[in-house]
JSON list of C-alpha atoms in Angstrom, two decimals:
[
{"chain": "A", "resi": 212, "resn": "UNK", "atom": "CA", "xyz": [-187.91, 18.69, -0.90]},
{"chain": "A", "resi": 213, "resn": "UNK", "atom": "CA", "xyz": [-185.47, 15.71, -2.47]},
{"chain": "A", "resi": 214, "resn": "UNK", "atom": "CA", "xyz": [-186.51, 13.81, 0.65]},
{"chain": "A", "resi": 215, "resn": "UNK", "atom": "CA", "xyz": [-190.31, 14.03, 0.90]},
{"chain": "A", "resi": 216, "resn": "UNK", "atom": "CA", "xyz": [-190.63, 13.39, -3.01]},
{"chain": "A", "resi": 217, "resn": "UNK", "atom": "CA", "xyz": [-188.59, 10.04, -2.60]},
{"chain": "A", "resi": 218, "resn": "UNK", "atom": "CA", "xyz": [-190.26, 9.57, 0.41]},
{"chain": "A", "resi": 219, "resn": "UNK", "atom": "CA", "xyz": [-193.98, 9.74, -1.31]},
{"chain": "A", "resi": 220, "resn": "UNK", "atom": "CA", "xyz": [-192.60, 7.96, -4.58]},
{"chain": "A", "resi": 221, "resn": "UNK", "atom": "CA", "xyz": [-191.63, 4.77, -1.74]},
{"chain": "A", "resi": 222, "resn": "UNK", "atom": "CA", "xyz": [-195.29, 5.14, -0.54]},
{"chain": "A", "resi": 223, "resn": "UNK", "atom": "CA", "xyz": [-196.50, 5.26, -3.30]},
{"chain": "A", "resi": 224, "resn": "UNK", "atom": "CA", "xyz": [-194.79, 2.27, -4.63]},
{"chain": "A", "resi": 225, "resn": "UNK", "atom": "CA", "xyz": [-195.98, 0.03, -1.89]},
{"chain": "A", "resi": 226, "resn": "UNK", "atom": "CA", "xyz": [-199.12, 0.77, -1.67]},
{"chain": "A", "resi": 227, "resn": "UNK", "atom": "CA", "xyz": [-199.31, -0.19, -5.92]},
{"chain": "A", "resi": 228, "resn": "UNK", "atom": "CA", "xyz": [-197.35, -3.54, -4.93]},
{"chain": "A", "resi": 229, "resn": "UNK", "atom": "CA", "xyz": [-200.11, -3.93, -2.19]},
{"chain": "A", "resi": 230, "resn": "UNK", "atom": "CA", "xyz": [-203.03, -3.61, -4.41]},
{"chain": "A", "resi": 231, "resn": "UNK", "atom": "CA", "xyz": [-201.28, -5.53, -7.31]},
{"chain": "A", "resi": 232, "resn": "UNK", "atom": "CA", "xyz": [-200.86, -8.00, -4.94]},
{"chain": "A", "resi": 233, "resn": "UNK", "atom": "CA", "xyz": [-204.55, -8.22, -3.73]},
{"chain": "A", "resi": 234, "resn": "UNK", "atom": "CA", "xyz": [-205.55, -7.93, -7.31]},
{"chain": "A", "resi": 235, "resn": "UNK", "atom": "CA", "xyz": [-205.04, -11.55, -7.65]},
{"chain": "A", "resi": 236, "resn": "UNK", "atom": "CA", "xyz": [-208.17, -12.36, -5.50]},
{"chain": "A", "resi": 237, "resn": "UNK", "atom": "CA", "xyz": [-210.56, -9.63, -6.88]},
{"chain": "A", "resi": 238, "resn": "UNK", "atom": "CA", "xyz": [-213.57, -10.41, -9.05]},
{"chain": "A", "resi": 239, "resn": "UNK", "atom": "CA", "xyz": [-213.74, -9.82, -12.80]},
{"chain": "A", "resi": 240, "resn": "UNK", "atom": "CA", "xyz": [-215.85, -6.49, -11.94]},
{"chain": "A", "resi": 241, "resn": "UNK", "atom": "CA", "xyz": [-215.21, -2.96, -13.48]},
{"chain": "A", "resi": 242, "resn": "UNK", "atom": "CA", "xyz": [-211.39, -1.92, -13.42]},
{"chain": "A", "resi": 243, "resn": "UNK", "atom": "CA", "xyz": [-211.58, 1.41, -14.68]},
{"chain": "A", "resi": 244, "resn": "UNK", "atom": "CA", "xyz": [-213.57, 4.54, -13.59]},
{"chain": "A", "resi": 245, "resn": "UNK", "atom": "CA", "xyz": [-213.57, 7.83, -15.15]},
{"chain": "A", "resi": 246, "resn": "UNK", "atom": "CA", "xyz": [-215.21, 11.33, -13.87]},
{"chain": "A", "resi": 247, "resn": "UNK", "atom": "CA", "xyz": [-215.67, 14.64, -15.48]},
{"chain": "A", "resi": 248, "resn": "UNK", "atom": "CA", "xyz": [-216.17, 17.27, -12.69]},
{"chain": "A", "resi": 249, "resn": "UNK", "atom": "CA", "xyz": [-216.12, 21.25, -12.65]},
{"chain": "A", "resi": 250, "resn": "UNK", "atom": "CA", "xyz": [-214.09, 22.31, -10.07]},
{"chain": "A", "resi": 251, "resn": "UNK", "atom": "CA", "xyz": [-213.65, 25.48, -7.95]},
{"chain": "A", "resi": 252, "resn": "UNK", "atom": "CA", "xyz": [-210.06, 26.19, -7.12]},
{"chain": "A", "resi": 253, "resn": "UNK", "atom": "CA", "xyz": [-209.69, 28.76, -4.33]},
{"chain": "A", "resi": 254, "resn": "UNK", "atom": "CA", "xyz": [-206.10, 29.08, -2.90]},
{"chain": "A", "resi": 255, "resn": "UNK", "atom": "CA", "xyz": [-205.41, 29.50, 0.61]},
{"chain": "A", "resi": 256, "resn": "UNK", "atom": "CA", "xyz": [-202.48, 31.58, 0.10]},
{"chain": "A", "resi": 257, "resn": "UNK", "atom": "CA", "xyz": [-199.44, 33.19, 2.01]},
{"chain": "A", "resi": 258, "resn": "UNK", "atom": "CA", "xyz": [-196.25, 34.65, 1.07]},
{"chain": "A", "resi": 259, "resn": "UNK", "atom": "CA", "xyz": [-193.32, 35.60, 2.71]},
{"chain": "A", "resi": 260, "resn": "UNK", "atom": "CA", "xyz": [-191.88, 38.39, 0.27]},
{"chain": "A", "resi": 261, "resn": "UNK", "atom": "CA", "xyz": [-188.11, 40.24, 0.36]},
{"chain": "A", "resi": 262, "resn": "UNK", "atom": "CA", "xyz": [-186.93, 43.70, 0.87]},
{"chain": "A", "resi": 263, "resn": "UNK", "atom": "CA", "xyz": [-190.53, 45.08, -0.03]},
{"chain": "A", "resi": 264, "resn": "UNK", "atom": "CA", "xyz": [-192.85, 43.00, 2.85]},
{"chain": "A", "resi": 265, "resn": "UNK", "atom": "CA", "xyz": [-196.41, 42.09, 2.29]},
{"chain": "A", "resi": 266, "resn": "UNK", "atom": "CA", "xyz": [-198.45, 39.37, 1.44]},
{"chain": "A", "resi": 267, "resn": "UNK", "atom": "CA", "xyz": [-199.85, 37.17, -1.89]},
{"chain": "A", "resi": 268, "resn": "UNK", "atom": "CA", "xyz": [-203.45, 37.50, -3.21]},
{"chain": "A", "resi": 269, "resn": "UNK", "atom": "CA", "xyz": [-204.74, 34.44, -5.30]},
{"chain": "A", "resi": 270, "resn": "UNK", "atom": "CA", "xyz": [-207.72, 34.55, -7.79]},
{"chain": "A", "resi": 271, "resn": "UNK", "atom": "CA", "xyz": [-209.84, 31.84, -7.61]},
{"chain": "A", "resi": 272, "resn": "UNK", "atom": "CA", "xyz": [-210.48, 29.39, -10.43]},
{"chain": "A", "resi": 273, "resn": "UNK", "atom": "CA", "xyz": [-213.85, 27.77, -12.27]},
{"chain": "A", "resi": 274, "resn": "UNK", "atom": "CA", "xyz": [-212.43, 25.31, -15.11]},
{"chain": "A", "resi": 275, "resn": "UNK", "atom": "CA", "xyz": [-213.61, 21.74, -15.78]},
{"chain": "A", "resi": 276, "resn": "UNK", "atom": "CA", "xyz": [-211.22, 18.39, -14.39]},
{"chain": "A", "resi": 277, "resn": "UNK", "atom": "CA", "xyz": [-211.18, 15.47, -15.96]},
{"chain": "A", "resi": 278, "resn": "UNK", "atom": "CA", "xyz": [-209.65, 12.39, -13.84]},
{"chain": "A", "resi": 279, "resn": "UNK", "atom": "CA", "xyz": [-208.73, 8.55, -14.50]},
{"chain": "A", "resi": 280, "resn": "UNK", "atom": "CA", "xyz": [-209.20, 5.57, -11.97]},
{"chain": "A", "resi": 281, "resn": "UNK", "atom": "CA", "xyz": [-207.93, 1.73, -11.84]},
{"chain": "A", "resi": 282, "resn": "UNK", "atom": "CA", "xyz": [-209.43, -0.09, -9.22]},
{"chain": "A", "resi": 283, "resn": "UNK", "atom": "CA", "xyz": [-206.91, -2.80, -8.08]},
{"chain": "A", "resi": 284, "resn": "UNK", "atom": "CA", "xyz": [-209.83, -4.51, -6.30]},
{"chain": "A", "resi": 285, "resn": "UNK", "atom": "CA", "xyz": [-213.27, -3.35, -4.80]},
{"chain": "A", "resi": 286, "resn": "UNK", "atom": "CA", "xyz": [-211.89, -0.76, -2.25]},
{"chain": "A", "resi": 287, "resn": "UNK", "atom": "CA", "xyz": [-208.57, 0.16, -3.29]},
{"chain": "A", "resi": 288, "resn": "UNK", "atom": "CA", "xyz": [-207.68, 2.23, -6.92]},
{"chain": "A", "resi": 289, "resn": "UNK", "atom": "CA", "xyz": [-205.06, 4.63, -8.36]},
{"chain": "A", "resi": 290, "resn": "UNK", "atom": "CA", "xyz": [-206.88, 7.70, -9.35]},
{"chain": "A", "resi": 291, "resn": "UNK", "atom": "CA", "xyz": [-204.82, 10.13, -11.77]},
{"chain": "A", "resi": 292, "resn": "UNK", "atom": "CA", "xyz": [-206.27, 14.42, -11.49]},
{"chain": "A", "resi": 293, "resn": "UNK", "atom": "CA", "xyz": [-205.96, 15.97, -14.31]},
{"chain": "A", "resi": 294, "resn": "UNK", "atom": "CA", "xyz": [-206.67, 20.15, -15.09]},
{"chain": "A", "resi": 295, "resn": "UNK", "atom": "CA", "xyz": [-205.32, 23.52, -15.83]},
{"chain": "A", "resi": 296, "resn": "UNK", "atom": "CA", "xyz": [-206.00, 26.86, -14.07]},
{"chain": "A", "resi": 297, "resn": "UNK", "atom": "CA", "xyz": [-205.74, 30.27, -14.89]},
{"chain": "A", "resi": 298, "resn": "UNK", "atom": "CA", "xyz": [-205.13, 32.76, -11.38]},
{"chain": "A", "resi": 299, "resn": "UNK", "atom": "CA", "xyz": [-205.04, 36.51, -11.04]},
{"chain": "A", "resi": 300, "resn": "UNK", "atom": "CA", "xyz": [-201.80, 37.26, -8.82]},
{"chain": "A", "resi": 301, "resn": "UNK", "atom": "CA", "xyz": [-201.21, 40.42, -6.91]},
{"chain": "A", "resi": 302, "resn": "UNK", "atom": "CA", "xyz": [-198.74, 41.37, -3.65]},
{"chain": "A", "resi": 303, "resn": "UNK", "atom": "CA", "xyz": [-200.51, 43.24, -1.39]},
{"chain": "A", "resi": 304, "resn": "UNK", "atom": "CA", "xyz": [-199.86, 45.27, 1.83]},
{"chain": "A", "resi": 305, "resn": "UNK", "atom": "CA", "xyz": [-196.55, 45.52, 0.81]},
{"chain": "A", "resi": 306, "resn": "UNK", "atom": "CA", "xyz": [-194.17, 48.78, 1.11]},
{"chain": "A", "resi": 307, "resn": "UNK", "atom": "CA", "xyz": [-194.81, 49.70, -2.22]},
{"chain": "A", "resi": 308, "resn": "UNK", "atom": "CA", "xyz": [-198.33, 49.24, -2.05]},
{"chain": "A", "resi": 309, "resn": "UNK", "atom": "CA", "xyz": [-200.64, 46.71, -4.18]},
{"chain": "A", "resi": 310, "resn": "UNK", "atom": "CA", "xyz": [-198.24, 45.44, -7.06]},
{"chain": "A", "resi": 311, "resn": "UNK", "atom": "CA", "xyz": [-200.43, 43.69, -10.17]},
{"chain": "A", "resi": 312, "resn": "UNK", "atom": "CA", "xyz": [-198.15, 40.52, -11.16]},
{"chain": "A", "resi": 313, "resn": "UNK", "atom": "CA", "xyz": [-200.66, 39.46, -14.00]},
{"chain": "A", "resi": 314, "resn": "UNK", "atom": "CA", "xyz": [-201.53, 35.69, -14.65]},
{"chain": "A", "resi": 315, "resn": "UNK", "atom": "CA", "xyz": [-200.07, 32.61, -14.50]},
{"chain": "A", "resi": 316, "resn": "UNK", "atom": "CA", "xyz": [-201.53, 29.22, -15.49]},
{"chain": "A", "resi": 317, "resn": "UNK", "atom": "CA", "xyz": [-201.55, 25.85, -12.92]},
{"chain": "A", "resi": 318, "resn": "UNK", "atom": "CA", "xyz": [-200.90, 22.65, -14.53]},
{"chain": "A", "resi": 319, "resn": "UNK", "atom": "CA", "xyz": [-200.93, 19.73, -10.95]},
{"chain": "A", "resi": 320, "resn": "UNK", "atom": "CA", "xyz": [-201.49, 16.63, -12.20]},
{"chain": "A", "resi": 321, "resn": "UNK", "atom": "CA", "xyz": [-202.20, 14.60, -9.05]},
{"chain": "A", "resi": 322, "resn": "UNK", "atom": "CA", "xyz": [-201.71, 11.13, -8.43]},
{"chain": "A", "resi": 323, "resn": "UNK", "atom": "CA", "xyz": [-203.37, 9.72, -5.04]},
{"chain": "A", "resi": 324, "resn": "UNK", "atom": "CA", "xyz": [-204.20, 6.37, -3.96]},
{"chain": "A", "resi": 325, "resn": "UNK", "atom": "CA", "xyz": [-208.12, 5.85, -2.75]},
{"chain": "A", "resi": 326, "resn": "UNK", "atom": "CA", "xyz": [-209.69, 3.52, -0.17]},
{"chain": "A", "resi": 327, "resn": "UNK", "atom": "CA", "xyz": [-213.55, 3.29, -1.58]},
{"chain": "A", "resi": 328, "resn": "UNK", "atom": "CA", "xyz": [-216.15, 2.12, 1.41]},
{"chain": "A", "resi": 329, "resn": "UNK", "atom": "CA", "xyz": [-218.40, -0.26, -0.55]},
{"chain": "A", "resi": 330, "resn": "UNK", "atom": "CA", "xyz": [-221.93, -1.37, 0.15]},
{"chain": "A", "resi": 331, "resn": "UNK", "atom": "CA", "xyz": [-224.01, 0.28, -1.70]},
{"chain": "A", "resi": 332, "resn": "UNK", "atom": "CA", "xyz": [-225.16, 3.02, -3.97]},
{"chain": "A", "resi": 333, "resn": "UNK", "atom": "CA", "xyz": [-223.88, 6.14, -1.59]},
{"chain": "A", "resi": 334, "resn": "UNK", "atom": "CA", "xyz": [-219.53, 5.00, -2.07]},
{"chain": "A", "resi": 335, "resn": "UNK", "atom": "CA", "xyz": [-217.71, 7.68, 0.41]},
{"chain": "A", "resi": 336, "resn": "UNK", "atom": "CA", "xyz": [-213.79, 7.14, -0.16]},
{"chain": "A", "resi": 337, "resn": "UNK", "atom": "CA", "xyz": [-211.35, 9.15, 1.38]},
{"chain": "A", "resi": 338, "resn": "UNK", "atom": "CA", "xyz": [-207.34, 9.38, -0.32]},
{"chain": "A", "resi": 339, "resn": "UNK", "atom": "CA", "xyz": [-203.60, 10.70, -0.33]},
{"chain": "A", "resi": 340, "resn": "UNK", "atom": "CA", "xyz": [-201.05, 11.12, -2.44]},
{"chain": "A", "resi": 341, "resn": "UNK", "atom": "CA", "xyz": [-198.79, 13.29, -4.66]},
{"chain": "A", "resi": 342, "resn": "UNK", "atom": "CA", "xyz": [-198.91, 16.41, -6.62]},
{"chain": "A", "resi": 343, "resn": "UNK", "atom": "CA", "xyz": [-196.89, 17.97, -9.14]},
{"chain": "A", "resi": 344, "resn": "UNK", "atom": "CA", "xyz": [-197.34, 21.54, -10.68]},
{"chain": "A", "resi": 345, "resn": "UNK", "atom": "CA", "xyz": [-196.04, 23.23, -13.28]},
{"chain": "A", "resi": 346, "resn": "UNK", "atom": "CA", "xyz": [-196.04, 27.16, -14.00]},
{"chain": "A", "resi": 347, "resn": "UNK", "atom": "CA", "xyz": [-196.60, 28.45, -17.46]},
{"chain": "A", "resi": 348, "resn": "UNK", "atom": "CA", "xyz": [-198.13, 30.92, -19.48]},
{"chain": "A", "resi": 349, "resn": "UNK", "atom": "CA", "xyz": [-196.82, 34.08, -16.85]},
{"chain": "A", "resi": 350, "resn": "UNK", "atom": "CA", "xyz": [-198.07, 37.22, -17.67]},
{"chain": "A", "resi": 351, "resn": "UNK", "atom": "CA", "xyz": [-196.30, 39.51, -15.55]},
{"chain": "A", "resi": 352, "resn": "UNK", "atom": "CA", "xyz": [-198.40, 42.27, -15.42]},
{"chain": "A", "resi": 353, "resn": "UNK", "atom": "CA", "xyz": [-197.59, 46.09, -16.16]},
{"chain": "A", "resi": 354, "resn": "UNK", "atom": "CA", "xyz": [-195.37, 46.30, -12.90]},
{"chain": "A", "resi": 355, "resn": "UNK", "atom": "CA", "xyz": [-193.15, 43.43, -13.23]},
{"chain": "A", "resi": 356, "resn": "UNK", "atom": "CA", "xyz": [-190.45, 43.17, -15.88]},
{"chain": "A", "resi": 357, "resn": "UNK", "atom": "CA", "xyz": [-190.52, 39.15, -15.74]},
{"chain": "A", "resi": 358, "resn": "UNK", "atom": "CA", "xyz": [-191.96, 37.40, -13.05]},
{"chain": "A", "resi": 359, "resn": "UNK", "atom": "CA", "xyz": [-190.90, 33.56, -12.81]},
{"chain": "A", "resi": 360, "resn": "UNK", "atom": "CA", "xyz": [-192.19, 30.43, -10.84]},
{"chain": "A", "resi": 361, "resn": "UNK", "atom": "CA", "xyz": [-190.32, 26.90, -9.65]},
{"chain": "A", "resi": 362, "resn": "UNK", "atom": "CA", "xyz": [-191.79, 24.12, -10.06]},
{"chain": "A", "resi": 363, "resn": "UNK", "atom": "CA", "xyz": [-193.46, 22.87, -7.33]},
{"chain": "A", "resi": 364, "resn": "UNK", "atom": "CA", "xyz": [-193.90, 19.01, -5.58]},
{"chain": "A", "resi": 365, "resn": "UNK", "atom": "CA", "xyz": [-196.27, 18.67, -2.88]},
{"chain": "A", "resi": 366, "resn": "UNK", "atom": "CA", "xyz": [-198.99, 16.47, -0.73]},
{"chain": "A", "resi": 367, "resn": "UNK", "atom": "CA", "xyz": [-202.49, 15.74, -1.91]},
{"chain": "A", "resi": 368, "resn": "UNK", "atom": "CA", "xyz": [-205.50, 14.95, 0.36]},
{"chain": "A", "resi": 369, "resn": "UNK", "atom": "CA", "xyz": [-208.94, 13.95, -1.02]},
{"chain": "A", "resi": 370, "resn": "UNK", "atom": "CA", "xyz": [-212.13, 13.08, 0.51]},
{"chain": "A", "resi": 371, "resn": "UNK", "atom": "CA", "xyz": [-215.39, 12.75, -1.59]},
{"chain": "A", "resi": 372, "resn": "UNK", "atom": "CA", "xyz": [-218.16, 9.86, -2.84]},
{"chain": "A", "resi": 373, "resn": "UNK", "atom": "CA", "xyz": [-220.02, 8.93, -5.53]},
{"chain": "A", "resi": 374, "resn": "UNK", "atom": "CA", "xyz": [-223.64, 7.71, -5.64]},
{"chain": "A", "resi": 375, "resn": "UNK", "atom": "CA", "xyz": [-224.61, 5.25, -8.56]},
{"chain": "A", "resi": 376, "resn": "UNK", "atom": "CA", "xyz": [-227.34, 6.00, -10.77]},
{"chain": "A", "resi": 377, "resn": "UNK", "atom": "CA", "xyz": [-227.17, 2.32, -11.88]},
{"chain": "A", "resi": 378, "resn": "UNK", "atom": "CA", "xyz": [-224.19, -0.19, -12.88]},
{"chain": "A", "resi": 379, "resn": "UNK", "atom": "CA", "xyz": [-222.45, 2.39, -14.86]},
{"chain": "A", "resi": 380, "resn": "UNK", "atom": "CA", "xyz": [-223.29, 5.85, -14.31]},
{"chain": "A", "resi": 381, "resn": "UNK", "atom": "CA", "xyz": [-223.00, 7.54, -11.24]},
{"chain": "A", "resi": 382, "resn": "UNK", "atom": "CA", "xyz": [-223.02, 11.27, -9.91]},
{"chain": "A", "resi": 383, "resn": "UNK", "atom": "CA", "xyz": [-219.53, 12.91, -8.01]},
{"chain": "A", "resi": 384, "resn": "UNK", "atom": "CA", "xyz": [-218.86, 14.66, -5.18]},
{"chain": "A", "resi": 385, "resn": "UNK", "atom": "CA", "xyz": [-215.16, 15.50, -4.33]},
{"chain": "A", "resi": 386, "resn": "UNK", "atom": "CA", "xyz": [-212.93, 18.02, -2.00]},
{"chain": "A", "resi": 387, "resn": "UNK", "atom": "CA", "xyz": [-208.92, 17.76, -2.16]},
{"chain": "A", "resi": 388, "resn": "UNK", "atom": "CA", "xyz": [-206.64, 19.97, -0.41]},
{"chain": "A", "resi": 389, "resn": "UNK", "atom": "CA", "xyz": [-203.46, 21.03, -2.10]},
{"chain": "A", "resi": 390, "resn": "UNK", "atom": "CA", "xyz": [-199.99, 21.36, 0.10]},
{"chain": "A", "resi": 391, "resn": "UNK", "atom": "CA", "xyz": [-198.63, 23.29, -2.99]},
{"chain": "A", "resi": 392, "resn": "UNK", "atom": "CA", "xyz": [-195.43, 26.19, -2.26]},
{"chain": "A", "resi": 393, "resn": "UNK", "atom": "CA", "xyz": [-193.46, 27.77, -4.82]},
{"chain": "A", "resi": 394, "resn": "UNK", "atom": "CA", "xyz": [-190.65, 29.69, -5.23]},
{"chain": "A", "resi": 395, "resn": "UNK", "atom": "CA", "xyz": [-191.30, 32.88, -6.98]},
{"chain": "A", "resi": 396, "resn": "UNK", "atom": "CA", "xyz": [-188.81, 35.60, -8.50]},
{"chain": "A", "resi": 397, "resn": "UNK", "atom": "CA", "xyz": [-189.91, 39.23, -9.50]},
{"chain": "A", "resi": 398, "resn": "UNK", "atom": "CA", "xyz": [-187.99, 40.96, -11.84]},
{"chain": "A", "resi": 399, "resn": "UNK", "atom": "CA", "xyz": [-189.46, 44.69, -11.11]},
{"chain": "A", "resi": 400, "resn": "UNK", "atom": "CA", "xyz": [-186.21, 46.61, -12.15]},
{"chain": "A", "resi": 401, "resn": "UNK", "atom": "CA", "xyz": [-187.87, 48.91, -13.83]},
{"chain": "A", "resi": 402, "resn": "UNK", "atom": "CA", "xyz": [-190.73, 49.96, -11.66]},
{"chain": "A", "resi": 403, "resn": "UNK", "atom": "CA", "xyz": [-188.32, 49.15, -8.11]},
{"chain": "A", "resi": 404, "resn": "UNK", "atom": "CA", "xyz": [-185.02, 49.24, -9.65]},
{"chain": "A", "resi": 405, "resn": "UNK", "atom": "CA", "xyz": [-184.52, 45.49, -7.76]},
{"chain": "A", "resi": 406, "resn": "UNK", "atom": "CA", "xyz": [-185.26, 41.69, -8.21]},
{"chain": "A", "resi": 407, "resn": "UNK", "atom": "CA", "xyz": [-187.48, 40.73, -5.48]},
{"chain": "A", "resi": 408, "resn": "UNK", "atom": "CA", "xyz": [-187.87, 36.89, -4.22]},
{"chain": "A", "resi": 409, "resn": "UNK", "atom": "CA", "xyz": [-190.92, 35.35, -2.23]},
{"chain": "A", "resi": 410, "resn": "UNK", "atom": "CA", "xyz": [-191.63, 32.10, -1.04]},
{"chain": "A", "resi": 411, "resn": "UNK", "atom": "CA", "xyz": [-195.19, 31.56, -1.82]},
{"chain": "A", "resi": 412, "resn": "UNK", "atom": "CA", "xyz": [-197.89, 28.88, -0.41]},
{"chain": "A", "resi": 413, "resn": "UNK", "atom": "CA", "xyz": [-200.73, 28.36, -2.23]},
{"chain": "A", "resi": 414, "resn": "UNK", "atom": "CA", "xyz": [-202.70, 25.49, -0.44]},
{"chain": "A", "resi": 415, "resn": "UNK", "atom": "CA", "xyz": [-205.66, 25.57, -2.65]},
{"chain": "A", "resi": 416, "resn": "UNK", "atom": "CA", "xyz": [-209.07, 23.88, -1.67]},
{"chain": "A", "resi": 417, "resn": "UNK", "atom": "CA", "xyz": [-210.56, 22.36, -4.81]},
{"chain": "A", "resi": 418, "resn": "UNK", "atom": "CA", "xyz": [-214.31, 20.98, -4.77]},
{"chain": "A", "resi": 419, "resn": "UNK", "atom": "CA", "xyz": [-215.65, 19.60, -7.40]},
{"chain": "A", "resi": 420, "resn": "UNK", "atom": "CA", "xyz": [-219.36, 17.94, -9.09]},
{"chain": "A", "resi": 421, "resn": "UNK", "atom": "CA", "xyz": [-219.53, 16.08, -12.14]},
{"chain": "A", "resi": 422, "resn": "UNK", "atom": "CA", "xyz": [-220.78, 12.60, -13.39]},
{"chain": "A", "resi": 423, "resn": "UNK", "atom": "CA", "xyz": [-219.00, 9.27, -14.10]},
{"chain": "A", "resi": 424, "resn": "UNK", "atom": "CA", "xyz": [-218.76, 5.86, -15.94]},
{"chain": "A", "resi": 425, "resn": "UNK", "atom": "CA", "xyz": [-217.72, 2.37, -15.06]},
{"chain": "A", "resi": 426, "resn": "UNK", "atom": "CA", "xyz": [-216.18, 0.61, -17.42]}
]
């Protein structure tokens, strides 16, 4: 994991010298871009779980994403993701049958670089990139005594386009896929009388609407 997140931050860093560089010959037109979208979160999950077997079930999430773009020139920009989720986790099919493991929360904020194909008012872009996400707010359920998450450092892809309504505003639509794992531990002493690991993938899809302004 070391490895791919020096890897991306190297990527990530040339690409921003890139654009930097070409920002030099851009016009004086609109450098920053920002979108409010409601997103639907839907994990594509698996787990591979210890001693007890099984598999991971993943709530979907509704909850509204706000985001942040600098355009480095016409085509290229930095666009910074930013939103919380709240998802319903249970192990299922697993030798001690469906196991509730409560809540936890999602915080990714996702950094990916964009390539925007101008022309006119329909703006497709397509982009990449890197995402971090943080665990908090567990509940563990009434099974688990604690349940506990790593942090977790993974690939972004994103795909969408926006149409302008005029010089300003303009309508959103946007898909990213997620190459998010975890490491999760499951403190079910009580209920198992063992602490059970799993090495969860989440890999959610998130598609998203919303409106945005040039300024």
């Amino acid at each position: 994991m070391k490895k791919v997140v020096i890897s991306l931050m190297v990527v990530i860093l040339a690409f921003t010298n890139f654009t930097i560089a070409q920002d030099s010959q851009t016009d004086s037109g609109s450098k920053w871009q920002f979108r409010l979208r409601g997103i639907a979160v839907t994990p594509d999950e698996s787990a591979d779980i210890q001693a007890i077997g099984g598999d991971v079930s993943i709530s979907t999430a509704v909850v509204p994403e706000f985001d942040i773009t600098y355009f480095f020139n016409e085509n290229w920009s930095l666009e910074l993701i930013l939103a919380t989720t709240k998802h319903d986790v249970e192990a299922v099919q697993t030798s001690a049958g469906k196991i509730d493991l409560g809540h936890v929360w999602l915080l990714p904020p996702t950094l990916t670089g964009q390539y925007h194909f101008t022309g006119g008012d329909f703006v497709p872009y397509l982009g990449a990139g890197l995402n971090l996400t943080l665990f908090y707010g567990v509940d563990e359920g009434p099974t688990a005594d604690d349940v506990d998450y790593d942090t977790s450092v993974g690939y972004a892809l994103q795909g969408g386009f926006d149409y302008m309504l005029n010089d300003k505003w303009f309508l959103n639509l946007d898909v990213k896929k997620l190459f998010l794992s975890t490491d999760a531990t499951i403190n079910a002493t009580t209920a198992l009388g063992a602490t059970v690991g799993a090495d969860v993938d989440i890999n959610p899809w998130i598609i998203g609407v919303g409106v945005g302004v040039k300024l």
